[in-house]
Amino acid sequence: MKISYDSEIDALYIRLVEGKHDCRTLQLTDEIALNIGENELLVGIEILDATEVLGAGNVPNVVLENISFTVA
């Protein structure tokens, strides 16, 4: 997973699956869109006006539970 923020356009992108994917976009609200790949795989989440949506620039805590990973 990779989370990136572009301060010039105030957009946050959460990439859940690495690599190139042909996706369709499912617009949930004016600010939030999901990128859906083959077999309904959720590839990424885009949040526009991120500082407003996330609460005046406060990024919420991220908690990973029951996930094992290897540091490269």
PDB file of N, CA and C in Angstrom:
ATOM      1  N   MET A   1       0.855  -1.167   0.000  1.00  0.00           N
ATOM      2  CA  MET A   1       0.000   0.000   0.000  1.00  0.00           C
ATOM      3  C   MET A   1       0.902   1.231   0.000  1.00  0.00           C
ATOM      4  N   LYS A   2       0.460   2.252  -0.720  1.00  0.00           N
ATOM      5  CA  LYS A   2       1.199   3.508  -0.780  1.00  0.00           C
ATOM      6  C   LYS A   2       0.190   4.643  -0.658  1.00  0.00           C
ATOM      7  N   ILE A   3       0.463   5.586   0.233  1.00  0.00           N
ATOM      8  CA  ILE A   3      -0.392   6.760   0.411  1.00  0.00           C
ATOM      9  C   ILE A   3       0.408   7.981  -0.008  1.00  0.00           C
ATOM     10  N   SER A   4      -0.113   8.749  -0.946  1.00  0.00           N
ATOM     11  CA  SER A   4       0.597   9.949  -1.403  1.00  0.00           C
ATOM     12  C   SER A   4      -0.338  11.148  -1.355  1.00  0.00           C
ATOM     13  N   TYR A   5       0.269  12.316  -1.135  1.00  0.00           N
ATOM     14  CA  TYR A   5      -0.490  13.560  -1.027  1.00  0.00           C
ATOM     15  C   TYR A   5       0.137  14.597  -1.939  1.00  0.00           C
ATOM     16  N   ASP A   6      -0.688  15.279  -2.717  1.00  0.00           N
ATOM     17  CA  ASP A   6      -0.245  16.362  -3.595  1.00  0.00           C
ATOM     18  C   ASP A   6      -0.805  17.666  -3.038  1.00  0.00           C
ATOM     19  N   SER A   7       0.061  18.466  -2.419  1.00  0.00           N
ATOM     20  CA  SER A   7      -0.396  19.699  -1.775  1.00  0.00           C
ATOM     21  C   SER A   7      -0.823  20.767  -2.783  1.00  0.00           C
ATOM     22  N   GLU A   8      -0.307  20.704  -4.016  1.00  0.00           N
ATOM     23  CA  GLU A   8      -0.686  21.699  -5.020  1.00  0.00           C
ATOM     24  C   GLU A   8      -2.163  21.611  -5.380  1.00  0.00           C
ATOM     25  N   ILE A   9      -2.701  20.398  -5.413  1.00  0.00           N
ATOM     26  CA  ILE A   9      -4.117  20.239  -5.753  1.00  0.00           C
ATOM     27  C   ILE A   9      -4.928  19.703  -4.578  1.00  0.00           C
ATOM     28  N   ASP A  10      -4.285  19.541  -3.414  1.00  0.00           N
ATOM     29  CA  ASP A  10      -4.932  19.065  -2.184  1.00  0.00           C
ATOM     30  C   ASP A  10      -5.651  17.738  -2.415  1.00  0.00           C
ATOM     31  N   ALA A  11      -4.896  16.771  -2.965  1.00  0.00           N
ATOM     32  CA  ALA A  11      -5.460  15.452  -3.254  1.00  0.00           C
ATOM     33  C   ALA A  11      -4.632  14.365  -2.574  1.00  0.00           C
ATOM     34  N   LEU A  12      -5.325  13.403  -2.004  1.00  0.00           N
ATOM     35  CA  LEU A  12      -4.701  12.257  -1.352  1.00  0.00           C
ATOM     36  C   LEU A  12      -5.055  11.017  -2.160  1.00  0.00           C
ATOM     37  N   TYR A  13      -4.064  10.149  -2.401  1.00  0.00           N
ATOM     38  CA  TYR A  13      -4.337   8.910  -3.122  1.00  0.00           C
ATOM     39  C   TYR A  13      -3.809   7.740  -2.309  1.00  0.00           C
ATOM     40  N   ILE A  14      -4.657   6.764  -2.102  1.00  0.00           N
ATOM     41  CA  ILE A  14      -4.280   5.548  -1.385  1.00  0.00           C
ATOM     42  C   ILE A  14      -4.266   4.419  -2.406  1.00  0.00           C
ATOM     43  N   ARG A  15      -3.065   3.961  -2.731  1.00  0.00           N
ATOM     44  CA  ARG A  15      -2.914   2.854  -3.687  1.00  0.00           C
ATOM     45  C   ARG A  15      -2.852   1.566  -2.881  1.00  0.00           C
ATOM     46  N   LEU A  16      -3.819   0.706  -3.101  1.00  0.00           N
ATOM     47  CA  LEU A  16      -3.905  -0.545  -2.357  1.00  0.00           C
ATOM     48  C   LEU A  16      -3.201  -1.698  -3.064  1.00  0.00           C
ATOM     49  N   VAL A  17      -3.105  -1.619  -4.396  1.00  0.00           N
ATOM     50  CA  VAL A  17      -2.508  -2.690  -5.184  1.00  0.00           C
ATOM     51  C   VAL A  17      -1.469  -2.081  -6.116  1.00  0.00           C
ATOM     52  N   GLU A  18      -0.244  -2.579  -6.049  1.00  0.00           N
ATOM     53  CA  GLU A  18       0.823  -2.070  -6.908  1.00  0.00           C
ATOM     54  C   GLU A  18       0.654  -2.563  -8.343  1.00  0.00           C
ATOM     55  N   GLY A  19       1.320  -1.897  -9.261  1.00  0.00           N
ATOM     56  CA  GLY A  19       1.330  -2.298 -10.657  1.00  0.00           C
ATOM     57  C   GLY A  19       0.314  -1.527 -11.489  1.00  0.00           C
ATOM     58  N   LYS A  20       0.354  -1.815 -12.779  1.00  0.00           N
ATOM     59  CA  LYS A  20      -0.542  -1.140 -13.722  1.00  0.00           C
ATOM     60  C   LYS A  20      -1.829  -1.933 -13.836  1.00  0.00           C
ATOM     61  N   HIS A  21      -2.955  -1.234 -13.723  1.00  0.00           N
ATOM     62  CA  HIS A  21      -4.264  -1.871 -13.794  1.00  0.00           C
ATOM     63  C   HIS A  21      -5.197  -1.032 -14.648  1.00  0.00           C
ATOM     64  N   ASP A  22      -5.992  -1.700 -15.482  1.00  0.00           N
ATOM     65  CA  ASP A  22      -7.058  -1.017 -16.196  1.00  0.00           C
ATOM     66  C   ASP A  22      -8.207  -0.879 -15.211  1.00  0.00           C
ATOM     67  N   CYS A  23      -8.582   0.358 -14.922  1.00  0.00           N
ATOM     68  CA  CYS A  23      -9.583   0.604 -13.883  1.00  0.00           C
ATOM     69  C   CYS A  23     -10.752   1.409 -14.417  1.00  0.00           C
ATOM     70  N   ARG A  24     -11.862   1.230 -13.740  1.00  0.00           N
ATOM     71  CA  ARG A  24     -12.991   2.133 -13.927  1.00  0.00           C
ATOM     72  C   ARG A  24     -13.107   2.926 -12.630  1.00  0.00           C
ATOM     73  N   THR A  25     -13.695   4.094 -12.712  1.00  0.00           N
ATOM     74  CA  THR A  25     -13.817   4.956 -11.542  1.00  0.00           C
ATOM     75  C   THR A  25     -15.255   4.955 -11.056  1.00  0.00           C
ATOM     76  N   LEU A  26     -15.401   4.716  -9.761  1.00  0.00           N
ATOM     77  CA  LEU A  26     -16.700   4.772  -9.108  1.00  0.00           C
ATOM     78  C   LEU A  26     -16.687   5.996  -8.207  1.00  0.00           C
ATOM     79  N   GLN A  27     -17.465   7.007  -8.575  1.00  0.00           N
ATOM     80  CA  GLN A  27     -17.509   8.274  -7.845  1.00  0.00           C
ATOM     81  C   GLN A  27     -18.477   8.130  -6.673  1.00  0.00           C
ATOM     82  N   LEU A  28     -17.954   8.163  -5.428  1.00  0.00           N
ATOM     83  CA  LEU A  28     -18.813   8.050  -4.251  1.00  0.00           C
ATOM     84  C   LEU A  28     -19.431   9.388  -3.875  1.00  0.00           C
ATOM     85  N   THR A  29     -18.606  10.437  -3.899  1.00  0.00           N
ATOM     86  CA  THR A  29     -19.056  11.806  -3.638  1.00  0.00           C
ATOM     87  C   THR A  29     -18.299  12.709  -4.600  1.00  0.00           C
ATOM     88  N   ASP A  30     -18.507  14.005  -4.502  1.00  0.00           N
ATOM     89  CA  ASP A  30     -17.737  14.931  -5.344  1.00  0.00           C
ATOM     90  C   ASP A  30     -16.246  14.843  -5.031  1.00  0.00           C
ATOM     91  N   GLU A  31     -15.896  14.462  -3.810  1.00  0.00           N
ATOM     92  CA  GLU A  31     -14.505  14.440  -3.373  1.00  0.00           C
ATOM     93  C   GLU A  31     -13.865  13.055  -3.361  1.00  0.00           C
ATOM     94  N   ILE A  32     -14.640  11.996  -3.301  1.00  0.00           N
ATOM     95  CA  ILE A  32     -14.083  10.656  -3.108  1.00  0.00           C
ATOM     96  C   ILE A  32     -14.444   9.744  -4.275  1.00  0.00           C
ATOM     97  N   ALA A  33     -13.398   9.101  -4.835  1.00  0.00           N
ATOM     98  CA  ALA A  33     -13.584   8.189  -5.954  1.00  0.00           C
ATOM     99  C   ALA A  33     -12.792   6.905  -5.701  1.00  0.00           C
ATOM    100  N   LEU A  34     -13.349   5.789  -6.155  1.00  0.00           N
ATOM    101  CA  LEU A  34     -12.680   4.494  -6.052  1.00  0.00           C
ATOM    102  C   LEU A  34     -12.226   4.070  -7.437  1.00  0.00           C
ATOM    103  N   ASN A  35     -11.028   3.527  -7.537  1.00  0.00           N
ATOM    104  CA  ASN A  35     -10.550   2.933  -8.777  1.00  0.00           C
ATOM    105  C   ASN A  35     -10.708   1.426  -8.647  1.00  0.00           C
ATOM    106  N   ILE A  36     -11.535   0.860  -9.526  1.00  0.00           N
ATOM    107  CA  ILE A  36     -11.873  -0.553  -9.482  1.00  0.00           C
ATOM    108  C   ILE A  36     -11.260  -1.250 -10.691  1.00  0.00           C
ATOM    109  N   GLY A  37     -10.473  -2.302 -10.425  1.00  0.00           N
ATOM    110  CA  GLY A  37      -9.829  -3.069 -11.484  1.00  0.00           C
ATOM    111  C   GLY A  37     -10.617  -4.311 -11.843  1.00  0.00           C
ATOM    112  N   GLU A  38      -9.934  -5.225 -12.543  1.00  0.00           N
ATOM    113  CA  GLU A  38     -10.561  -6.474 -12.952  1.00  0.00           C
ATOM    114  C   GLU A  38     -11.046  -7.254 -11.740  1.00  0.00           C
ATOM    115  N   ASN A  39     -12.096  -8.018 -11.927  1.00  0.00           N
ATOM    116  CA  ASN A  39     -12.693  -8.845 -10.876  1.00  0.00           C
ATOM    117  C   ASN A  39     -13.101  -8.031  -9.655  1.00  0.00           C
ATOM    118  N   GLU A  40     -13.470  -6.769  -9.903  1.00  0.00           N
ATOM    119  CA  GLU A  40     -13.945  -5.865  -8.839  1.00  0.00           C
ATOM    120  C   GLU A  40     -12.896  -5.625  -7.759  1.00  0.00           C
ATOM    121  N   LEU A  41     -11.618  -5.687  -8.120  1.00  0.00           N
ATOM    122  CA  LEU A  41     -10.510  -5.434  -7.202  1.00  0.00           C
ATOM    123  C   LEU A  41     -10.398  -3.936  -6.923  1.00  0.00           C
ATOM    124  N   LEU A  42     -10.433  -3.552  -5.664  1.00  0.00           N
ATOM    125  CA  LEU A  42     -10.258  -2.160  -5.290  1.00  0.00           C
ATOM    126  C   LEU A  42      -8.777  -1.827  -5.373  1.00  0.00           C
ATOM    127  N   VAL A  43      -8.398  -1.010  -6.351  1.00  0.00           N
ATOM    128  CA  VAL A  43      -7.005  -0.686  -6.616  1.00  0.00           C
ATOM    129  C   VAL A  43      -6.574   0.556  -5.845  1.00  0.00           C
ATOM    130  N   GLY A  44      -7.446   1.562  -5.774  1.00  0.00           N
ATOM    131  CA  GLY A  44      -7.060   2.790  -5.097  1.00  0.00           C
ATOM    132  C   GLY A  44      -8.246   3.659  -4.733  1.00  0.00           C
ATOM    133  N   ILE A  45      -7.974   4.618  -3.848  1.00  0.00           N
ATOM    134  CA  ILE A  45      -8.980   5.569  -3.376  1.00  0.00           C
ATOM    135  C   ILE A  45      -8.403   6.966  -3.540  1.00  0.00           C
ATOM    136  N   GLU A  46      -9.142   7.838  -4.218  1.00  0.00           N
ATOM    137  CA  GLU A  46      -8.714   9.222  -4.401  1.00  0.00           C
ATOM    138  C   GLU A  46      -9.618  10.143  -3.584  1.00  0.00           C
ATOM    139  N   ILE A  47      -8.991  11.056  -2.859  1.00  0.00           N
ATOM    140  CA  ILE A  47      -9.741  12.025  -2.056  1.00  0.00           C
ATOM    141  C   ILE A  47      -9.307  13.424  -2.484  1.00  0.00           C
ATOM    142  N   LEU A  48     -10.231  14.171  -3.095  1.00  0.00           N
ATOM    143  CA  LEU A  48      -9.975  15.561  -3.467  1.00  0.00           C
ATOM    144  C   LEU A  48     -10.381  16.461  -2.299  1.00  0.00           C
ATOM    145  N   ASP A  49      -9.852  17.682  -2.263  1.00  0.00           N
ATOM    146  CA  ASP A  49     -10.083  18.586  -1.126  1.00  0.00           C
ATOM    147  C   ASP A  49      -9.782  17.849   0.173  1.00  0.00           C
ATOM    148  N   ALA A  50      -8.638  17.168   0.181  1.00  0.00           N
ATOM    149  CA  ALA A  50      -8.294  16.242   1.260  1.00  0.00           C
ATOM    150  C   ALA A  50      -8.236  16.901   2.629  1.00  0.00           C
ATOM    151  N   THR A  51      -7.714  18.117   2.724  1.00  0.00           N
ATOM    152  CA  THR A  51      -7.625  18.744   4.047  1.00  0.00           C
ATOM    153  C   THR A  51      -9.003  19.006   4.623  1.00  0.00           C
ATOM    154  N   GLU A  52      -9.960  19.331   3.765  1.00  0.00           N
ATOM    155  CA  GLU A  52     -11.330  19.549   4.239  1.00  0.00           C
ATOM    156  C   GLU A  52     -12.002  18.214   4.589  1.00  0.00           C
ATOM    157  N   VAL A  53     -11.863  17.236   3.709  1.00  0.00           N
ATOM    158  CA  VAL A  53     -12.500  15.937   3.920  1.00  0.00           C
ATOM    159  C   VAL A  53     -11.934  15.239   5.161  1.00  0.00           C
ATOM    160  N   LEU A  54     -10.621  15.343   5.350  1.00  0.00           N
ATOM    161  CA  LEU A  54      -9.979  14.670   6.483  1.00  0.00           C
ATOM    162  C   LEU A  54     -10.004  15.488   7.763  1.00  0.00           C
ATOM    163  N   GLY A  55     -10.514  16.704   7.708  1.00  0.00           N
ATOM    164  CA  GLY A  55     -10.641  17.499   8.920  1.00  0.00           C
ATOM    165  C   GLY A  55      -9.568  18.547   9.080  1.00  0.00           C
ATOM    166  N   ALA A  56      -9.600  19.562   8.273  1.00  0.00           N
ATOM    167  CA  ALA A  56      -8.705  20.722   8.382  1.00  0.00           C
ATOM    168  C   ALA A  56      -7.237  20.320   8.415  1.00  0.00           C
ATOM    169  N   GLY A  57      -6.871  19.372   7.580  1.00  0.00           N
ATOM    170  CA  GLY A  57      -5.461  19.017   7.453  1.00  0.00           C
ATOM    171  C   GLY A  57      -4.972  17.969   8.428  1.00  0.00           C
ATOM    172  N   ASN A  58      -5.810  17.468   9.291  1.00  0.00           N
ATOM    173  CA  ASN A  58      -5.395  16.442  10.232  1.00  0.00           C
ATOM    174  C   ASN A  58      -5.572  15.075   9.592  1.00  0.00           C
ATOM    175  N   VAL A  59      -4.471  14.387   9.400  1.00  0.00           N
ATOM    176  CA  VAL A  59      -4.531  13.046   8.846  1.00  0.00           C
ATOM    177  C   VAL A  59      -4.846  12.087   9.982  1.00  0.00           C
ATOM    178  N   PRO A  60      -5.856  11.248   9.816  1.00  0.00           N
ATOM    179  CA  PRO A  60      -6.220  10.319  10.893  1.00  0.00           C
ATOM    180  C   PRO A  60      -5.124   9.286  11.133  1.00  0.00           C
ATOM    181  N   ASN A  61      -5.101   8.712  12.331  1.00  0.00           N
ATOM    182  CA  ASN A  61      -4.165   7.636  12.641  1.00  0.00           C
ATOM    183  C   ASN A  61      -4.478   6.438  11.766  1.00  0.00           C
ATOM    184  N   VAL A  62      -3.433   5.753  11.351  1.00  0.00           N
ATOM    185  CA  VAL A  62      -3.587   4.533  10.579  1.00  0.00           C
ATOM    186  C   VAL A  62      -3.136   3.382  11.462  1.00  0.00           C
ATOM    187  N   VAL A  63      -4.003   2.413  11.647  1.00  0.00           N
ATOM    188  CA  VAL A  63      -3.699   1.253  12.473  1.00  0.00           C
ATOM    189  C   VAL A  63      -3.752   0.014  11.597  1.00  0.00           C
ATOM    190  N   LEU A  64      -2.668  -0.749  11.586  1.00  0.00           N
ATOM    191  CA  LEU A  64      -2.627  -2.000  10.840  1.00  0.00           C
ATOM    192  C   LEU A  64      -2.783  -3.140  11.842  1.00  0.00           C
ATOM    193  N   GLU A  65      -3.806  -3.935  11.664  1.00  0.00           N
ATOM    194  CA  GLU A  65      -4.063  -5.056  12.562  1.00  0.00           C
ATOM    195  C   GLU A  65      -3.954  -6.370  11.820  1.00  0.00           C
ATOM    196  N   ASN A  66      -3.300  -7.331  12.453  1.00  0.00           N
ATOM    197  CA  ASN A  66      -3.197  -8.691  11.921  1.00  0.00           C
ATOM    198  C   ASN A  66      -2.638  -8.734  10.509  1.00  0.00           C
ATOM    199  N   ILE A  67      -1.651  -7.869  10.237  1.00  0.00           N
ATOM    200  CA  ILE A  67      -1.027  -7.842   8.917  1.00  0.00           C
ATOM    201  C   ILE A  67       0.464  -8.078   9.108  1.00  0.00           C
ATOM    202  N   SER A  68       0.969  -9.112   8.447  1.00  0.00           N
ATOM    203  CA  SER A  68       2.406  -9.354   8.502  1.00  0.00           C
ATOM    204  C   SER A  68       3.014  -8.827   7.215  1.00  0.00           C
ATOM    205  N   PHE A  69       4.184  -8.231   7.325  1.00  0.00           N
ATOM    206  CA  PHE A  69       4.847  -7.695   6.145  1.00  0.00           C
ATOM    207  C   PHE A  69       6.355  -7.763   6.342  1.00  0.00           C
ATOM    208  N   THR A  70       7.079  -7.631   5.251  1.00  0.00           N
ATOM    209  CA  THR A  70       8.533  -7.666   5.272  1.00  0.00           C
ATOM    210  C   THR A  70       9.044  -6.307   4.848  1.00  0.00           C
ATOM    211  N   VAL A  71      10.011  -5.795   5.588  1.00  0.00           N
ATOM    212  CA  VAL A  71      10.622  -4.519   5.238  1.00  0.00           C
ATOM    213  C   VAL A  71      11.705  -4.782   4.216  1.00  0.00           C
ATOM    214  N   ALA A  72      11.649  -4.051   3.093  1.00  0.00           N
ATOM    215  CA  ALA A  72      12.617  -4.270   2.006  1.00  0.00           C
ATOM    216  C   ALA A  72      13.940  -3.610   2.302  1.00  0.00           C
TER     217      ALA A  72
END
